[in-house]
Each structure stands twice: as structure tokens, then as C-alpha cells.
Amino acid sequence: MTMFNEDQDNLSPERFNSAKMNDEAVQMVTLITDEQDYREQFIDCRLQWISDNDPHSHLKNFYMVDCQCEINFFLSRQQELVNERDEHIHQIEQQYDREVQEIQTIEPPESVVPKIGPEHLVRERIQQWREQEIHTKTERYHKDIQMIADKYNSLHEQCEQRIHRATASYQEAFRVWREEHNKDMGDRLG
């Protein structure tokens, strides 16, 4: 957190960079955080399926294994995204609370709020400055929360789409396997 002193104002580079870092951090959140880990999960799923060697498994071929792995990956990623979103929002809330508390306790810079004049007018100007600073922080807070919600909602929707596609592919692969399996059974019996 940047401390507010008489040499800084609301548009200080430190405060701008802090807000910019929040924006950049949110923009860097991706659907697949580690491509290599993502690919290795498919290999692990295939190896597990081979080692299980279960003829009664609902997974009948590599394509079905890959589809199930994709479904599991994105179900898990959805939960991670919820946790990341909640943590990010919590951090923004804490930062906002600290900044509001700071505004309420500090004296504004002399360059922004002149301390010349009757005491009641100086107190009034300080109060107006504090209200304006809090209003500005509140607007930024709501904007940050909305940006976070939009980004994570978009990623959550992408997970849903990937799960839907993988489920459809899995069902198609099962249908093809069943047709081939039934044909093989018919050839053996006939």
C-alpha cells in the first residue's frame, strides 16, 4: 500500500501503478495456466487407464479417456477460478478498506487543501476533500470488482463450453465404440 503524504496526490504514479497492477494481474488470468501440465494430465490419464486394465470401465478407448480427462480438468479449473476470483476480490476489498481508513485519518496536502482561513472552513474543506477521495476510491473499487467478475465469468463460461464439447465428443466416441462392439459381437455370433 502506498502511504499518502504531502508530496503525493490522488493521481500519484504510485497509486496509478497500484491500480494498473490490479488490472494487469486480472488480465493475466488464463483458462489453462500451464500448457505442459495440461498436456501431461492427458498422458497421466491414458497411463492410468492402461494400468487399470479394467474391461468394465466406462472408458473404452483413448479418445474417451481424453474426453473424460478434459471434462475433469475443466471442472477442476472452474473451482480454481472461483477460488482465485474470491481471493482477488478479497484483496481488493482489503486494499479499499485500508485506503479509506487512511483517507479518514490523514491530513490532505497543503497544495490540495489550503489550511489558511477560519478553522471551521479549513475543517469543511478537509472533510470535502476526504469525501471526494473516498468517492473516487469507491468508484475505482466498484470498477475493479466488475472487471474481476467479468474476467472470471468469461473464463467460467469458456470452461463450460469446453466441458460441453468434451461431453459431446465423449458421447459420440461411446456411440461409435458401441456400434463397433455390437458389430464385432454380431460377427462372432453369426
PDB file of C-alpha atoms in Angstrom:
ATOM      1  CA  MET A   1       0.000   0.000   0.000  1.00  0.00           C
ATOM      2  CA  THR A   2       1.296   3.464  -0.854  1.00  0.00           C
ATOM      3  CA  MET A   3       1.312   5.874   2.037  1.00  0.00           C
ATOM      4  CA  PHE A   4      -0.241   9.250   1.347  1.00  0.00           C
ATOM      5  CA  ASN A   5       1.924  12.226   2.262  1.00  0.00           C
ATOM      6  CA  GLU A   6       2.037  15.894   1.451  1.00  0.00           C
ATOM      7  CA  ASP A   7       4.119  15.261  -1.672  1.00  0.00           C
ATOM      8  CA  GLN A   8       1.521  12.975  -3.227  1.00  0.00           C
ATOM      9  CA  ASP A   9      -1.916  13.481  -4.617  1.00  0.00           C
ATOM     10  CA  ASN A  10      -4.613  11.091  -5.820  1.00  0.00           C
ATOM     11  CA  LEU A  11      -3.001  10.858  -9.266  1.00  0.00           C
ATOM     12  CA  SER A  12       0.441   9.947  -7.988  1.00  0.00           C
ATOM     13  CA  PRO A  13       2.438   7.426 -10.061  1.00  0.00           C
ATOM     14  CA  GLU A  14       2.492   5.019  -7.110  1.00  0.00           C
ATOM     15  CA  ARG A  15      -1.290   4.917  -6.872  1.00  0.00           C
ATOM     16  CA  PHE A  16      -1.689   4.727 -10.639  1.00  0.00           C
ATOM     17  CA  ASN A  17       0.775   1.831 -10.804  1.00  0.00           C
ATOM     18  CA  SER A  18      -1.044   0.023  -7.998  1.00  0.00           C
ATOM     19  CA  ALA A  19      -4.336   0.223  -9.906  1.00  0.00           C
ATOM     20  CA  LYS A  20      -2.575  -0.722 -13.139  1.00  0.00           C
ATOM     21  CA  MET A  21      -1.033  -3.776 -11.453  1.00  0.00           C
ATOM     22  CA  ASN A  22      -4.512  -4.946 -10.400  1.00  0.00           C
ATOM     23  CA  ASP A  23      -5.720  -4.617 -13.996  1.00  0.00           C
ATOM     24  CA  GLU A  24      -2.694  -6.476 -15.347  1.00  0.00           C
ATOM     25  CA  ALA A  25      -2.976  -9.248 -12.764  1.00  0.00           C
ATOM     26  CA  VAL A  26      -6.589  -9.884 -13.725  1.00  0.00           C
ATOM     27  CA  GLN A  27      -5.828  -9.775 -17.447  1.00  0.00           C
ATOM     28  CA  MET A  28      -3.088 -12.386 -16.992  1.00  0.00           C
ATOM     29  CA  VAL A  29      -5.526 -14.969 -15.628  1.00  0.00           C
ATOM     30  CA  THR A  30      -5.945 -17.618 -18.302  1.00  0.00           C
ATOM     31  CA  LEU A  31      -8.096 -20.639 -18.908  1.00  0.00           C
ATOM     32  CA  ILE A  32      -5.117 -23.005 -18.984  1.00  0.00           C
ATOM     33  CA  THR A  33      -2.399 -21.779 -16.656  1.00  0.00           C
ATOM     34  CA  ASP A  34       0.285 -24.275 -17.656  1.00  0.00           C
ATOM     35  CA  GLU A  35       0.132 -25.865 -21.107  1.00  0.00           C
ATOM     36  CA  GLN A  36       2.718 -28.507 -20.277  1.00  0.00           C
ATOM     37  CA  ASP A  37       0.869 -29.554 -17.126  1.00  0.00           C
ATOM     38  CA  TYR A  38      -2.357 -29.661 -19.145  1.00  0.00           C
ATOM     39  CA  ARG A  39      -0.798 -31.996 -21.746  1.00  0.00           C
ATOM     40  CA  GLU A  40       0.819 -34.158 -19.064  1.00  0.00           C
ATOM     41  CA  GLN A  41      -2.559 -34.708 -17.430  1.00  0.00           C
ATOM     42  CA  PHE A  42      -3.759 -36.387 -20.630  1.00  0.00           C
ATOM     43  CA  ILE A  43      -0.712 -38.651 -20.628  1.00  0.00           C
ATOM     44  CA  ASP A  44      -1.309 -39.473 -16.960  1.00  0.00           C
ATOM     45  CA  CYS A  45      -4.965 -40.266 -17.654  1.00  0.00           C
ATOM     46  CA  ARG A  46      -4.014 -42.591 -20.502  1.00  0.00           C
ATOM     47  CA  LEU A  47      -1.342 -44.322 -18.440  1.00  0.00           C
ATOM     48  CA  GLN A  48      -3.773 -44.771 -15.552  1.00  0.00           C
ATOM     49  CA  TRP A  49      -6.389 -46.231 -17.900  1.00  0.00           C
ATOM     50  CA  ILE A  50      -3.845 -48.670 -19.341  1.00  0.00           C
ATOM     51  CA  SER A  51      -2.543 -49.703 -15.919  1.00  0.00           C
ATOM     52  CA  ASP A  52      -6.084 -50.193 -14.555  1.00  0.00           C
ATOM     53  CA  ASN A  53      -6.822 -52.598 -17.434  1.00  0.00           C
ATOM     54  CA  ASP A  54     -10.474 -52.703 -16.377  1.00  0.00           C
ATOM     55  CA  PRO A  55     -12.706 -54.224 -19.078  1.00  0.00           C
ATOM     56  CA  HIS A  56     -15.770 -52.956 -17.187  1.00  0.00           C
ATOM     57  CA  SER A  57     -14.592 -49.342 -17.167  1.00  0.00           C
ATOM     58  CA  HIS A  58     -16.882 -46.791 -18.785  1.00  0.00           C
ATOM     59  CA  LEU A  59     -13.803 -45.663 -20.747  1.00  0.00           C
ATOM     60  CA  LYS A  60     -13.372 -47.887 -23.784  1.00  0.00           C
ATOM     61  CA  ASN A  61     -10.645 -46.176 -25.839  1.00  0.00           C
ATOM     62  CA  PHE A  62      -8.072 -43.375 -25.748  1.00  0.00           C
ATOM     63  CA  TYR A  63     -10.469 -40.851 -27.221  1.00  0.00           C
ATOM     64  CA  MET A  64     -12.942 -41.465 -24.413  1.00  0.00           C
ATOM     65  CA  VAL A  65     -10.106 -41.252 -21.878  1.00  0.00           C
ATOM     66  CA  ASP A  66      -9.022 -37.914 -23.367  1.00  0.00           C
ATOM     67  CA  CYS A  67     -12.588 -36.584 -23.288  1.00  0.00           C
ATOM     68  CA  GLN A  68     -13.038 -37.626 -19.654  1.00  0.00           C
ATOM     69  CA  CYS A  69      -9.689 -36.070 -18.775  1.00  0.00           C
ATOM     70  CA  GLU A  70     -10.752 -32.821 -20.468  1.00  0.00           C
ATOM     71  CA  ILE A  71     -14.038 -32.812 -18.559  1.00  0.00           C
ATOM     72  CA  ASN A  72     -12.270 -33.428 -15.243  1.00  0.00           C
ATOM     73  CA  PHE A  73      -9.640 -30.795 -15.983  1.00  0.00           C
ATOM     74  CA  PHE A  74     -12.164 -28.056 -16.715  1.00  0.00           C
ATOM     75  CA  LEU A  75     -14.442 -28.995 -13.811  1.00  0.00           C
ATOM     76  CA  SER A  76     -11.417 -28.613 -11.563  1.00  0.00           C
ATOM     77  CA  ARG A  77     -10.378 -25.392 -13.313  1.00  0.00           C
ATOM     78  CA  GLN A  78     -13.838 -23.941 -12.727  1.00  0.00           C
ATOM     79  CA  GLN A  79     -13.432 -24.445  -8.984  1.00  0.00           C
ATOM     80  CA  GLU A  80      -9.935 -22.931  -9.113  1.00  0.00           C
ATOM     81  CA  LEU A  81     -11.338 -19.904 -10.936  1.00  0.00           C
ATOM     82  CA  VAL A  82     -13.991 -19.416  -8.248  1.00  0.00           C
ATOM     83  CA  ASN A  83     -11.304 -19.561  -5.562  1.00  0.00           C
ATOM     84  CA  GLU A  84      -8.998 -17.201  -7.487  1.00  0.00           C
ATOM     85  CA  ARG A  85     -11.845 -14.748  -8.086  1.00  0.00           C
ATOM     86  CA  ASP A  86     -12.837 -14.767  -4.430  1.00  0.00           C
ATOM     87  CA  GLU A  87      -9.231 -14.249  -3.315  1.00  0.00           C
ATOM     88  CA  HIS A  88      -8.703 -11.433  -5.804  1.00  0.00           C
ATOM     89  CA  ILE A  89     -11.905  -9.705  -4.672  1.00  0.00           C
ATOM     90  CA  HIS A  90     -10.893 -10.164  -1.035  1.00  0.00           C
ATOM     91  CA  GLN A  91      -7.541  -8.479  -1.749  1.00  0.00           C
ATOM     92  CA  ILE A  92      -9.273  -5.568  -3.486  1.00  0.00           C
ATOM     93  CA  GLU A  93     -11.687  -5.203  -0.558  1.00  0.00           C
ATOM     94  CA  GLN A  94      -8.830  -5.152   1.947  1.00  0.00           C
ATOM     95  CA  GLN A  95      -6.914  -2.593  -0.106  1.00  0.00           C
ATOM     96  CA  TYR A  96     -10.033  -0.432  -0.393  1.00  0.00           C
ATOM     97  CA  ASP A  97     -10.680  -0.612   3.360  1.00  0.00           C
ATOM     98  CA  ARG A  98      -7.061   0.360   4.125  1.00  0.00           C
ATOM     99  CA  GLU A  99      -7.176   3.285   1.710  1.00  0.00           C
ATOM    100  CA  VAL A 100     -10.495   4.577   3.069  1.00  0.00           C
ATOM    101  CA  GLN A 101      -9.169   4.301   6.618  1.00  0.00           C
ATOM    102  CA  GLU A 102      -6.025   6.149   5.574  1.00  0.00           C
ATOM    103  CA  ILE A 103      -8.013   8.933   3.916  1.00  0.00           C
ATOM    104  CA  GLN A 104     -10.086   9.369   7.067  1.00  0.00           C
ATOM    105  CA  THR A 105      -7.031   9.793   9.276  1.00  0.00           C
ATOM    106  CA  ILE A 106      -4.506  11.793   7.247  1.00  0.00           C
ATOM    107  CA  GLU A 107      -4.240  15.470   6.612  1.00  0.00           C
ATOM    108  CA  PRO A 108      -4.525  16.396   2.944  1.00  0.00           C
ATOM    109  CA  PRO A 109      -1.554  18.055   1.265  1.00  0.00           C
ATOM    110  CA  GLU A 110      -1.410  21.832   1.686  1.00  0.00           C
ATOM    111  CA  SER A 111      -1.258  22.153  -2.113  1.00  0.00           C
ATOM    112  CA  VAL A 112      -4.662  20.462  -2.415  1.00  0.00           C
ATOM    113  CA  VAL A 113      -6.460  21.832   0.652  1.00  0.00           C
ATOM    114  CA  PRO A 114      -5.139  25.201   1.847  1.00  0.00           C
ATOM    115  CA  LYS A 115      -5.110  25.422   5.621  1.00  0.00           C
ATOM    116  CA  ILE A 116      -5.488  29.158   5.635  1.00  0.00           C
ATOM    117  CA  GLY A 117      -8.676  30.716   6.956  1.00  0.00           C
ATOM    118  CA  PRO A 118     -11.091  30.166   9.788  1.00  0.00           C
ATOM    119  CA  GLU A 119     -10.790  26.763  11.428  1.00  0.00           C
ATOM    120  CA  HIS A 120     -14.368  25.687  10.584  1.00  0.00           C
ATOM    121  CA  LEU A 121     -13.755  26.436   6.856  1.00  0.00           C
ATOM    122  CA  VAL A 122     -10.480  24.501   6.907  1.00  0.00           C
ATOM    123  CA  ARG A 123     -12.235  21.529   8.573  1.00  0.00           C
ATOM    124  CA  GLU A 124     -15.020  21.765   5.967  1.00  0.00           C
ATOM    125  CA  ARG A 125     -12.513  21.775   3.076  1.00  0.00           C
ATOM    126  CA  ILE A 126     -10.692  18.809   4.625  1.00  0.00           C
ATOM    127  CA  GLN A 127     -13.983  16.951   5.004  1.00  0.00           C
ATOM    128  CA  GLN A 128     -14.936  17.719   1.389  1.00  0.00           C
ATOM    129  CA  TRP A 129     -11.526  16.520   0.235  1.00  0.00           C
ATOM    130  CA  ARG A 130     -11.928  13.286   2.233  1.00  0.00           C
ATOM    131  CA  GLU A 131     -15.413  12.703   0.844  1.00  0.00           C
ATOM    132  CA  GLN A 132     -14.156  13.255  -2.696  1.00  0.00           C
ATOM    133  CA  GLU A 133     -11.182  10.933  -2.165  1.00  0.00           C
ATOM    134  CA  ILE A 134     -13.440   8.233  -0.718  1.00  0.00           C
ATOM    135  CA  HIS A 135     -15.886   8.699  -3.600  1.00  0.00           C
ATOM    136  CA  THR A 136     -13.022   8.302  -6.090  1.00  0.00           C
ATOM    137  CA  LYS A 137     -11.770   5.184  -4.276  1.00  0.00           C
ATOM    138  CA  THR A 138     -15.275   3.751  -4.156  1.00  0.00           C
ATOM    139  CA  GLU A 139     -15.753   4.243  -7.908  1.00  0.00           C
ATOM    140  CA  ARG A 140     -12.397   2.565  -8.581  1.00  0.00           C
ATOM    141  CA  TYR A 141     -13.283  -0.246  -6.184  1.00  0.00           C
ATOM    142  CA  HIS A 142     -16.571  -0.953  -7.995  1.00  0.00           C
ATOM    143  CA  LYS A 143     -14.822  -0.781 -11.367  1.00  0.00           C
ATOM    144  CA  ASP A 144     -12.127  -3.214 -10.200  1.00  0.00           C
ATOM    145  CA  ILE A 145     -14.690  -5.645  -8.779  1.00  0.00           C
ATOM    146  CA  GLN A 146     -16.697  -5.513 -12.030  1.00  0.00           C
ATOM    147  CA  MET A 147     -13.559  -6.083 -14.105  1.00  0.00           C
ATOM    148  CA  ILE A 148     -12.645  -9.096 -11.965  1.00  0.00           C
ATOM    149  CA  ALA A 149     -16.180 -10.502 -12.163  1.00  0.00           C
ATOM    150  CA  ASP A 150     -16.300 -10.034 -15.943  1.00  0.00           C
ATOM    151  CA  LYS A 151     -12.933 -11.730 -16.494  1.00  0.00           C
ATOM    152  CA  TYR A 152     -13.703 -14.697 -14.269  1.00  0.00           C
ATOM    153  CA  ASN A 153     -17.236 -15.060 -15.650  1.00  0.00           C
ATOM    154  CA  SER A 154     -15.764 -15.165 -19.149  1.00  0.00           C
ATOM    155  CA  LEU A 155     -13.277 -17.873 -18.130  1.00  0.00           C
ATOM    156  CA  HIS A 156     -16.008 -19.812 -16.325  1.00  0.00           C
ATOM    157  CA  GLU A 157     -18.110 -19.700 -19.498  1.00  0.00           C
ATOM    158  CA  GLN A 158     -15.132 -20.934 -21.535  1.00  0.00           C
ATOM    159  CA  CYS A 159     -14.777 -23.857 -19.120  1.00  0.00           C
ATOM    160  CA  GLU A 160     -18.477 -24.636 -19.564  1.00  0.00           C
ATOM    161  CA  GLN A 161     -18.045 -24.623 -23.342  1.00  0.00           C
ATOM    162  CA  ARG A 162     -15.018 -26.923 -23.174  1.00  0.00           C
ATOM    163  CA  ILE A 163     -16.871 -29.295 -20.817  1.00  0.00           C
ATOM    164  CA  HIS A 164     -19.885 -29.300 -23.129  1.00  0.00           C
ATOM    165  CA  ARG A 165     -17.729 -30.058 -26.201  1.00  0.00           C
ATOM    166  CA  ALA A 166     -15.805 -32.791 -24.375  1.00  0.00           C
ATOM    167  CA  THR A 167     -19.056 -34.344 -23.135  1.00  0.00           C
ATOM    168  CA  ALA A 168     -20.487 -34.347 -26.655  1.00  0.00           C
ATOM    169  CA  SER A 169     -17.261 -35.876 -28.009  1.00  0.00           C
ATOM    170  CA  TYR A 170     -17.275 -38.487 -25.262  1.00  0.00           C
ATOM    171  CA  GLN A 171     -20.870 -39.448 -26.060  1.00  0.00           C
ATOM    172  CA  GLU A 172     -20.050 -39.680 -29.769  1.00  0.00           C
ATOM    173  CA  ALA A 173     -16.975 -41.813 -29.064  1.00  0.00           C
ATOM    174  CA  PHE A 174     -19.065 -44.110 -26.866  1.00  0.00           C
ATOM    175  CA  ARG A 175     -21.735 -44.402 -29.580  1.00  0.00           C
ATOM    176  CA  VAL A 176     -19.091 -45.332 -32.179  1.00  0.00           C
ATOM    177  CA  TRP A 177     -17.483 -47.829 -29.788  1.00  0.00           C
ATOM    178  CA  ARG A 178     -20.868 -49.408 -29.038  1.00  0.00           C
ATOM    179  CA  GLU A 179     -21.665 -49.728 -32.771  1.00  0.00           C
ATOM    180  CA  GLU A 180     -18.276 -51.309 -33.464  1.00  0.00           C
ATOM    181  CA  HIS A 181     -18.555 -53.531 -30.403  1.00  0.00           C
ATOM    182  CA  ASN A 182     -22.075 -54.660 -31.355  1.00  0.00           C
ATOM    183  CA  LYS A 183     -20.906 -55.307 -34.946  1.00  0.00           C
ATOM    184  CA  ASP A 184     -17.985 -57.381 -33.656  1.00  0.00           C
ATOM    185  CA  MET A 185     -20.343 -59.319 -31.396  1.00  0.00           C
ATOM    186  CA  GLY A 186     -22.714 -59.897 -34.322  1.00  0.00           C
ATOM    187  CA  ASP A 187     -19.836 -61.160 -36.497  1.00  0.00           C
ATOM    188  CA  ARG A 188     -18.771 -63.583 -33.767  1.00  0.00           C
ATOM    189  CA  LEU A 189     -22.271 -64.932 -33.289  1.00  0.00           C
ATOM    190  CA  GLY A 190     -23.182 -65.122 -36.990  1.00  0.00           C
TER     191      GLY A 190
END
